[in-house]
Amino acid sequence: MRGRVAALVVALVAALIAPVLVAPAAADPRDGFAPAEIARILRHGPWPAPWTPDPSNRVSGRPEAAALGARLFFDPRLSA
């Protein structure tokens, strides 16, 4: 019984990994889009957008403010 379960797990893992290994390494993200569609998509860029300071935030762009925000965001004591 234990051997059959192990064989089933190996077969399942192989079935899940095989498509990843067989898939092309660098598929073109534009495949399937017409030139007019690509032009419309590119009008929404460039991404990521260039950073600009926020005039309504007096600490915008200050590394110490960003560090404080990161500490507060990742503090598990502040999570529900």
PDB file of N, CA and C in Angstrom:
ATOM      1  N   MET A   1       0.831  -1.198   0.000  1.00  0.00           N
ATOM      2  CA  MET A   1       0.000   0.000   0.000  1.00  0.00           C
ATOM      3  C   MET A   1       0.865   1.247   0.000  1.00  0.00           C
ATOM      4  N   ARG A   2       1.899   1.258   0.860  1.00  0.00           N
ATOM      5  CA  ARG A   2       2.762   2.432   0.961  1.00  0.00           C
ATOM      6  C   ARG A   2       3.500   2.690  -0.355  1.00  0.00           C
ATOM      7  N   GLY A   3       3.895   1.617  -1.045  1.00  0.00           N
ATOM      8  CA  GLY A   3       4.582   1.745  -2.328  1.00  0.00           C
ATOM      9  C   GLY A   3       3.679   2.328  -3.401  1.00  0.00           C
ATOM     10  N   ARG A   4       2.393   1.941  -3.361  1.00  0.00           N
ATOM     11  CA  ARG A   4       1.450   2.475  -4.342  1.00  0.00           C
ATOM     12  C   ARG A   4       1.222   3.963  -4.124  1.00  0.00           C
ATOM     13  N   VAL A   5       1.155   4.394  -2.865  1.00  0.00           N
ATOM     14  CA  VAL A   5       0.961   5.816  -2.560  1.00  0.00           C
ATOM     15  C   VAL A   5       2.176   6.608  -3.018  1.00  0.00           C
ATOM     16  N   ALA A   6       3.372   6.077  -2.759  1.00  0.00           N
ATOM     17  CA  ALA A   6       4.594   6.766  -3.184  1.00  0.00           C
ATOM     18  C   ALA A   6       4.641   6.873  -4.704  1.00  0.00           C
ATOM     19  N   ALA A   7       4.275   5.800  -5.401  1.00  0.00           N
ATOM     20  CA  ALA A   7       4.271   5.828  -6.862  1.00  0.00           C
ATOM     21  C   ALA A   7       3.246   6.831  -7.383  1.00  0.00           C
ATOM     22  N   LEU A   8       2.113   6.911  -6.724  1.00  0.00           N
ATOM     23  CA  LEU A   8       1.086   7.876  -7.121  1.00  0.00           C
ATOM     24  C   LEU A   8       1.565   9.310  -6.918  1.00  0.00           C
ATOM     25  N   VAL A   9       2.237   9.561  -5.809  1.00  0.00           N
ATOM     26  CA  VAL A   9       2.768  10.902  -5.538  1.00  0.00           C
ATOM     27  C   VAL A   9       3.813  11.271  -6.583  1.00  0.00           C
ATOM     28  N   VAL A  10       4.706  10.339  -6.914  1.00  0.00           N
ATOM     29  CA  VAL A  10       5.734  10.605  -7.926  1.00  0.00           C
ATOM     30  C   VAL A  10       5.086  10.889  -9.277  1.00  0.00           C
ATOM     31  N   ALA A  11       4.078  10.122  -9.637  1.00  0.00           N
ATOM     32  CA  ALA A  11       3.398  10.340 -10.915  1.00  0.00           C
ATOM     33  C   ALA A  11       2.689  11.688 -10.943  1.00  0.00           C
ATOM     34  N   LEU A  12       2.087  12.059  -9.827  1.00  0.00           N
ATOM     35  CA  LEU A  12       1.400  13.343  -9.757  1.00  0.00           C
ATOM     36  C   LEU A  12       2.379  14.505  -9.884  1.00  0.00           C
ATOM     37  N   VAL A  13       3.489  14.422  -9.174  1.00  0.00           N
ATOM     38  CA  VAL A  13       4.503  15.478  -9.253  1.00  0.00           C
ATOM     39  C   VAL A  13       5.064  15.576 -10.664  1.00  0.00           C
ATOM     40  N   ALA A  14       5.328  14.436 -11.284  1.00  0.00           N
ATOM     41  CA  ALA A  14       5.841  14.438 -12.657  1.00  0.00           C
ATOM     42  C   ALA A  14       4.831  15.056 -13.612  1.00  0.00           C
ATOM     43  N   ALA A  15       3.556  14.763 -13.414  1.00  0.00           N
ATOM     44  CA  ALA A  15       2.521  15.331 -14.284  1.00  0.00           C
ATOM     45  C   ALA A  15       2.409  16.837 -14.111  1.00  0.00           C
ATOM     46  N   LEU A  16       2.663  17.329 -12.912  1.00  0.00           N
ATOM     47  CA  LEU A  16       2.578  18.768 -12.683  1.00  0.00           C
ATOM     48  C   LEU A  16       3.810  19.503 -13.182  1.00  0.00           C
ATOM     49  N   ILE A  17       4.965  18.863 -13.134  1.00  0.00           N
ATOM     50  CA  ILE A  17       6.212  19.519 -13.532  1.00  0.00           C
ATOM     51  C   ILE A  17       6.452  19.428 -15.029  1.00  0.00           C
ATOM     52  N   ALA A  18       5.999  18.378 -15.676  1.00  0.00           N
ATOM     53  CA  ALA A  18       6.276  18.156 -17.095  1.00  0.00           C
ATOM     54  C   ALA A  18       5.884  19.335 -17.985  1.00  0.00           C
ATOM     55  N   PRO A  19       4.689  19.921 -17.845  1.00  0.00           N
ATOM     56  CA  PRO A  19       4.349  21.047 -18.723  1.00  0.00           C
ATOM     57  C   PRO A  19       5.285  22.242 -18.555  1.00  0.00           C
ATOM     58  N   VAL A  20       5.787  22.443 -17.374  1.00  0.00           N
ATOM     59  CA  VAL A  20       6.704  23.563 -17.136  1.00  0.00           C
ATOM     60  C   VAL A  20       8.014  23.323 -17.858  1.00  0.00           C
ATOM     61  N   LEU A  21       8.495  22.086 -17.836  1.00  0.00           N
ATOM     62  CA  LEU A  21       9.767  21.772 -18.480  1.00  0.00           C
ATOM     63  C   LEU A  21       9.658  21.756 -19.994  1.00  0.00           C
ATOM     64  N   VAL A  22       8.481  21.437 -20.510  1.00  0.00           N
ATOM     65  CA  VAL A  22       8.285  21.347 -21.951  1.00  0.00           C
ATOM     66  C   VAL A  22       7.926  22.702 -22.552  1.00  0.00           C
ATOM     67  N   ALA A  23       7.358  23.595 -21.776  1.00  0.00           N
ATOM     68  CA  ALA A  23       6.921  24.898 -22.279  1.00  0.00           C
ATOM     69  C   ALA A  23       8.123  25.703 -22.772  1.00  0.00           C
ATOM     70  N   PRO A  24       7.918  26.551 -23.768  1.00  0.00           N
ATOM     71  CA  PRO A  24       9.027  27.380 -24.254  1.00  0.00           C
ATOM     72  C   PRO A  24       9.551  28.288 -23.144  1.00  0.00           C
ATOM     73  N   ALA A  25      10.862  28.456 -23.109  1.00  0.00           N
ATOM     74  CA  ALA A  25      11.500  29.213 -22.025  1.00  0.00           C
ATOM     75  C   ALA A  25      11.159  30.695 -22.085  1.00  0.00           C
ATOM     76  N   ALA A  26      11.077  31.267 -23.267  1.00  0.00           N
ATOM     77  CA  ALA A  26      10.850  32.703 -23.376  1.00  0.00           C
ATOM     78  C   ALA A  26       9.759  32.976 -24.403  1.00  0.00           C
ATOM     79  N   ALA A  27       8.532  32.695 -24.049  1.00  0.00           N
ATOM     80  CA  ALA A  27       7.411  32.958 -24.946  1.00  0.00           C
ATOM     81  C   ALA A  27       7.220  34.469 -25.081  1.00  0.00           C
ATOM     82  N   ASP A  28       6.896  34.894 -26.260  1.00  0.00           N
ATOM     83  CA  ASP A  28       6.677  36.317 -26.524  1.00  0.00           C
ATOM     84  C   ASP A  28       5.331  36.723 -25.927  1.00  0.00           C
ATOM     85  N   PRO A  29       5.304  37.707 -25.005  1.00  0.00           N
ATOM     86  CA  PRO A  29       4.031  38.095 -24.400  1.00  0.00           C
ATOM     87  C   PRO A  29       3.064  38.724 -25.391  1.00  0.00           C
ATOM     88  N   ARG A  30       3.546  39.089 -26.583  1.00  0.00           N
ATOM     89  CA  ARG A  30       2.667  39.710 -27.573  1.00  0.00           C
ATOM     90  C   ARG A  30       1.945  38.688 -28.437  1.00  0.00           C
ATOM     91  N   ASP A  31       2.270  37.415 -28.265  1.00  0.00           N
ATOM     92  CA  ASP A  31       1.608  36.379 -29.068  1.00  0.00           C
ATOM     93  C   ASP A  31       0.100  36.435 -28.849  1.00  0.00           C
ATOM     94  N   GLY A  32      -0.622  36.400 -29.941  1.00  0.00           N
ATOM     95  CA  GLY A  32      -2.072  36.393 -29.865  1.00  0.00           C
ATOM     96  C   GLY A  32      -2.704  37.777 -29.955  1.00  0.00           C
ATOM     97  N   PHE A  33      -1.895  38.831 -29.989  1.00  0.00           N
ATOM     98  CA  PHE A  33      -2.435  40.188 -30.089  1.00  0.00           C
ATOM     99  C   PHE A  33      -2.164  40.744 -31.484  1.00  0.00           C
ATOM    100  N   ALA A  34      -3.135  41.446 -32.019  1.00  0.00           N
ATOM    101  CA  ALA A  34      -2.974  42.120 -33.305  1.00  0.00           C
ATOM    102  C   ALA A  34      -2.130  43.378 -33.095  1.00  0.00           C
ATOM    103  N   PRO A  35      -1.461  43.884 -34.123  1.00  0.00           N
ATOM    104  CA  PRO A  35      -0.647  45.096 -33.974  1.00  0.00           C
ATOM    105  C   PRO A  35      -1.429  46.282 -33.403  1.00  0.00           C
ATOM    106  N   ALA A  36      -2.687  46.428 -33.793  1.00  0.00           N
ATOM    107  CA  ALA A  36      -3.496  47.532 -33.262  1.00  0.00           C
ATOM    108  C   ALA A  36      -3.746  47.350 -31.767  1.00  0.00           C
ATOM    109  N   GLU A  37      -3.936  46.092 -31.343  1.00  0.00           N
ATOM    110  CA  GLU A  37      -4.136  45.825 -29.913  1.00  0.00           C
ATOM    111  C   GLU A  37      -2.871  46.101 -29.117  1.00  0.00           C
ATOM    112  N   ILE A  38      -1.736  45.729 -29.675  1.00  0.00           N
ATOM    113  CA  ILE A  38      -0.462  45.994 -29.000  1.00  0.00           C
ATOM    114  C   ILE A  38      -0.260  47.492 -28.829  1.00  0.00           C
ATOM    115  N   ALA A  39      -0.582  48.274 -29.859  1.00  0.00           N
ATOM    116  CA  ALA A  39      -0.451  49.733 -29.766  1.00  0.00           C
ATOM    117  C   ALA A  39      -1.347  50.293 -28.668  1.00  0.00           C
ATOM    118  N   ARG A  40      -2.571  49.780 -28.559  1.00  0.00           N
ATOM    119  CA  ARG A  40      -3.483  50.252 -27.502  1.00  0.00           C
ATOM    120  C   ARG A  40      -2.957  49.892 -26.116  1.00  0.00           C
ATOM    121  N   ILE A  41      -2.405  48.692 -25.970  1.00  0.00           N
ATOM    122  CA  ILE A  41      -1.858  48.265 -24.686  1.00  0.00           C
ATOM    123  C   ILE A  41      -0.670  49.136 -24.296  1.00  0.00           C
ATOM    124  N   LEU A  42       0.215  49.398 -25.242  1.00  0.00           N
ATOM    125  CA  LEU A  42       1.422  50.173 -24.950  1.00  0.00           C
ATOM    126  C   LEU A  42       1.116  51.624 -24.590  1.00  0.00           C
ATOM    127  N   ARG A  43      -0.046  52.143 -24.980  1.00  0.00           N
ATOM    128  CA  ARG A  43      -0.414  53.515 -24.604  1.00  0.00           C
ATOM    129  C   ARG A  43      -0.615  53.659 -23.104  1.00  0.00           C
ATOM    130  N   HIS A  44      -0.826  52.552 -22.387  1.00  0.00           N
ATOM    131  CA  HIS A  44      -1.034  52.596 -20.938  1.00  0.00           C
ATOM    132  C   HIS A  44       0.283  52.610 -20.158  1.00  0.00           C
ATOM    133  N   GLY A  45       1.410  52.510 -20.823  1.00  0.00           N
ATOM    134  CA  GLY A  45       2.706  52.386 -20.134  1.00  0.00           C
ATOM    135  C   GLY A  45       3.434  53.696 -20.068  1.00  0.00           C
ATOM    136  N   PRO A  46       4.670  53.742 -19.740  1.00  0.00           N
ATOM    137  CA  PRO A  46       5.535  52.618 -19.388  1.00  0.00           C
ATOM    138  C   PRO A  46       5.300  52.182 -17.946  1.00  0.00           C
ATOM    139  N   TRP A  47       5.542  50.886 -17.697  1.00  0.00           N
ATOM    140  CA  TRP A  47       5.388  50.345 -16.348  1.00  0.00           C
ATOM    141  C   TRP A  47       6.677  49.720 -15.900  1.00  0.00           C
ATOM    142  N   PRO A  48       7.063  49.922 -14.708  1.00  0.00           N
ATOM    143  CA  PRO A  48       6.407  50.747 -13.710  1.00  0.00           C
ATOM    144  C   PRO A  48       6.565  52.225 -14.047  1.00  0.00           C
ATOM    145  N   ALA A  49       5.588  52.992 -13.629  1.00  0.00           N
ATOM    146  CA  ALA A  49       5.620  54.431 -13.887  1.00  0.00           C
ATOM    147  C   ALA A  49       6.790  55.061 -13.129  1.00  0.00           C
ATOM    148  N   PRO A  50       7.409  56.093 -13.689  1.00  0.00           N
ATOM    149  CA  PRO A  50       8.508  56.732 -12.974  1.00  0.00           C
ATOM    150  C   PRO A  50       8.022  57.338 -11.655  1.00  0.00           C
ATOM    151  N   TRP A  51       8.867  57.256 -10.633  1.00  0.00           N
ATOM    152  CA  TRP A  51       8.504  57.765  -9.319  1.00  0.00           C
ATOM    153  C   TRP A  51       8.568  59.291  -9.301  1.00  0.00           C
ATOM    154  N   THR A  52       7.573  59.890  -8.703  1.00  0.00           N
ATOM    155  CA  THR A  52       7.573  61.332  -8.470  1.00  0.00           C
ATOM    156  C   THR A  52       7.126  61.567  -7.035  1.00  0.00           C
ATOM    157  N   PRO A  53       7.686  62.566  -6.364  1.00  0.00           N
ATOM    158  CA  PRO A  53       7.275  62.817  -4.981  1.00  0.00           C
ATOM    159  C   PRO A  53       5.822  63.278  -4.911  1.00  0.00           C
ATOM    160  N   ASP A  54       5.161  62.907  -3.829  1.00  0.00           N
ATOM    161  CA  ASP A  54       3.767  63.276  -3.608  1.00  0.00           C
ATOM    162  C   ASP A  54       3.734  64.638  -2.918  1.00  0.00           C
ATOM    163  N   PRO A  55       3.237  65.686  -3.569  1.00  0.00           N
ATOM    164  CA  PRO A  55       3.254  67.017  -2.958  1.00  0.00           C
ATOM    165  C   PRO A  55       2.343  67.136  -1.729  1.00  0.00           C
ATOM    166  N   SER A  56       1.397  66.210  -1.576  1.00  0.00           N
ATOM    167  CA  SER A  56       0.501  66.283  -0.431  1.00  0.00           C
ATOM    168  C   SER A  56       1.042  65.537   0.791  1.00  0.00           C
ATOM    169  N   ASN A  57       2.231  64.931   0.658  1.00  0.00           N
ATOM    170  CA  ASN A  57       2.816  64.141   1.739  1.00  0.00           C
ATOM    171  C   ASN A  57       4.175  64.751   2.086  1.00  0.00           C
ATOM    172  N   ARG A  58       4.288  65.360   3.239  1.00  0.00           N
ATOM    173  CA  ARG A  58       5.522  66.078   3.578  1.00  0.00           C
ATOM    174  C   ARG A  58       6.716  65.167   3.808  1.00  0.00           C
ATOM    175  N   VAL A  59       6.503  63.868   3.987  1.00  0.00           N
ATOM    176  CA  VAL A  59       7.627  62.950   4.170  1.00  0.00           C
ATOM    177  C   VAL A  59       7.835  62.061   2.943  1.00  0.00           C
ATOM    178  N   SER A  60       7.203  62.379   1.832  1.00  0.00           N
ATOM    179  CA  SER A  60       7.334  61.594   0.617  1.00  0.00           C
ATOM    180  C   SER A  60       8.793  61.546   0.165  1.00  0.00           C
ATOM    181  N   GLY A  61       9.276  60.330  -0.057  1.00  0.00           N
ATOM    182  CA  GLY A  61      10.633  60.158  -0.550  1.00  0.00           C
ATOM    183  C   GLY A  61      11.687  60.087   0.530  1.00  0.00           C
ATOM    184  N   ARG A  62      11.316  60.245   1.779  1.00  0.00           N
ATOM    185  CA  ARG A  62      12.300  60.187   2.858  1.00  0.00           C
ATOM    186  C   ARG A  62      12.502  58.735   3.292  1.00  0.00           C
ATOM    187  N   PRO A  63      13.736  58.230   3.247  1.00  0.00           N
ATOM    188  CA  PRO A  63      13.984  56.823   3.568  1.00  0.00           C
ATOM    189  C   PRO A  63      13.561  56.437   4.986  1.00  0.00           C
ATOM    190  N   GLU A  64      13.719  57.365   5.945  1.00  0.00           N
ATOM    191  CA  GLU A  64      13.338  57.023   7.316  1.00  0.00           C
ATOM    192  C   GLU A  64      11.824  56.850   7.446  1.00  0.00           C
ATOM    193  N   ALA A  65      11.055  57.596   6.666  1.00  0.00           N
ATOM    194  CA  ALA A  65       9.602  57.439   6.682  1.00  0.00           C
ATOM    195  C   ALA A  65       9.213  56.102   6.055  1.00  0.00           C
ATOM    196  N   ALA A  66       9.891  55.723   4.979  1.00  0.00           N
ATOM    197  CA  ALA A  66       9.616  54.437   4.339  1.00  0.00           C
ATOM    198  C   ALA A  66       9.978  53.286   5.266  1.00  0.00           C
ATOM    199  N   ALA A  67      11.085  53.414   5.989  1.00  0.00           N
ATOM    200  CA  ALA A  67      11.490  52.367   6.927  1.00  0.00           C
ATOM    201  C   ALA A  67      10.467  52.216   8.054  1.00  0.00           C
ATOM    202  N   LEU A  68       9.973  53.338   8.576  1.00  0.00           N
ATOM    203  CA  LEU A  68       8.945  53.278   9.613  1.00  0.00           C
ATOM    204  C   LEU A  68       7.686  52.605   9.084  1.00  0.00           C
ATOM    205  N   GLY A  69       7.279  52.965   7.880  1.00  0.00           N
ATOM    206  CA  GLY A  69       6.100  52.348   7.275  1.00  0.00           C
ATOM    207  C   GLY A  69       6.274  50.848   7.110  1.00  0.00           C
ATOM    208  N   ALA A  70       7.455  50.423   6.683  1.00  0.00           N
ATOM    209  CA  ALA A  70       7.709  48.986   6.524  1.00  0.00           C
ATOM    210  C   ALA A  70       7.663  48.276   7.868  1.00  0.00           C
ATOM    211  N   ARG A  71       8.245  48.886   8.900  1.00  0.00           N
ATOM    212  CA  ARG A  71       8.208  48.259  10.232  1.00  0.00           C
ATOM    213  C   ARG A  71       6.780  48.128  10.728  1.00  0.00           C
ATOM    214  N   LEU A  72       5.961  49.155  10.521  1.00  0.00           N
ATOM    215  CA  LEU A  72       4.566  49.096  10.963  1.00  0.00           C
ATOM    216  C   LEU A  72       3.774  48.076  10.155  1.00  0.00           C
ATOM    217  N   PHE A  73       4.017  48.037   8.844  1.00  0.00           N
ATOM    218  CA  PHE A  73       3.282  47.111   7.980  1.00  0.00           C
ATOM    219  C   PHE A  73       3.561  45.658   8.343  1.00  0.00           C
ATOM    220  N   PHE A  74       4.830  45.332   8.633  1.00  0.00           N
ATOM    221  CA  PHE A  74       5.202  43.951   8.890  1.00  0.00           C
ATOM    222  C   PHE A  74       5.193  43.580  10.365  1.00  0.00           C
ATOM    223  N   ASP A  75       4.752  44.466  11.239  1.00  0.00           N
ATOM    224  CA  ASP A  75       4.704  44.165  12.674  1.00  0.00           C
ATOM    225  C   ASP A  75       3.509  43.250  12.942  1.00  0.00           C
ATOM    226  N   PRO A  76       3.765  41.992  13.357  1.00  0.00           N
ATOM    227  CA  PRO A  76       2.646  41.069  13.570  1.00  0.00           C
ATOM    228  C   PRO A  76       1.730  41.498  14.727  1.00  0.00           C
ATOM    229  N   ARG A  77       2.216  42.334  15.619  1.00  0.00           N
ATOM    230  CA  ARG A  77       1.364  42.779  16.723  1.00  0.00           C
ATOM    231  C   ARG A  77       0.244  43.695  16.243  1.00  0.00           C
ATOM    232  N   LEU A  78       0.399  44.279  15.047  1.00  0.00           N
ATOM    233  CA  LEU A  78      -0.620  45.186  14.530  1.00  0.00           C
ATOM    234  C   LEU A  78      -1.601  44.480  13.599  1.00  0.00           C
ATOM    235  N   SER A  79      -1.456  43.173  13.452  1.00  0.00           N
ATOM    236  CA  SER A  79      -2.353  42.394  12.589  1.00  0.00           C
ATOM    237  C   SER A  79      -3.512  41.837  13.397  1.00  0.00           C
ATOM    238  N   ALA A  80      -4.628  41.730  12.755  1.00  0.00           N
ATOM    239  CA  ALA A  80      -5.811  41.176  13.431  1.00  0.00           C
ATOM    240  C   ALA A  80      -5.791  39.678  13.409  1.00  0.00           C
TER     241      ALA A  80
END
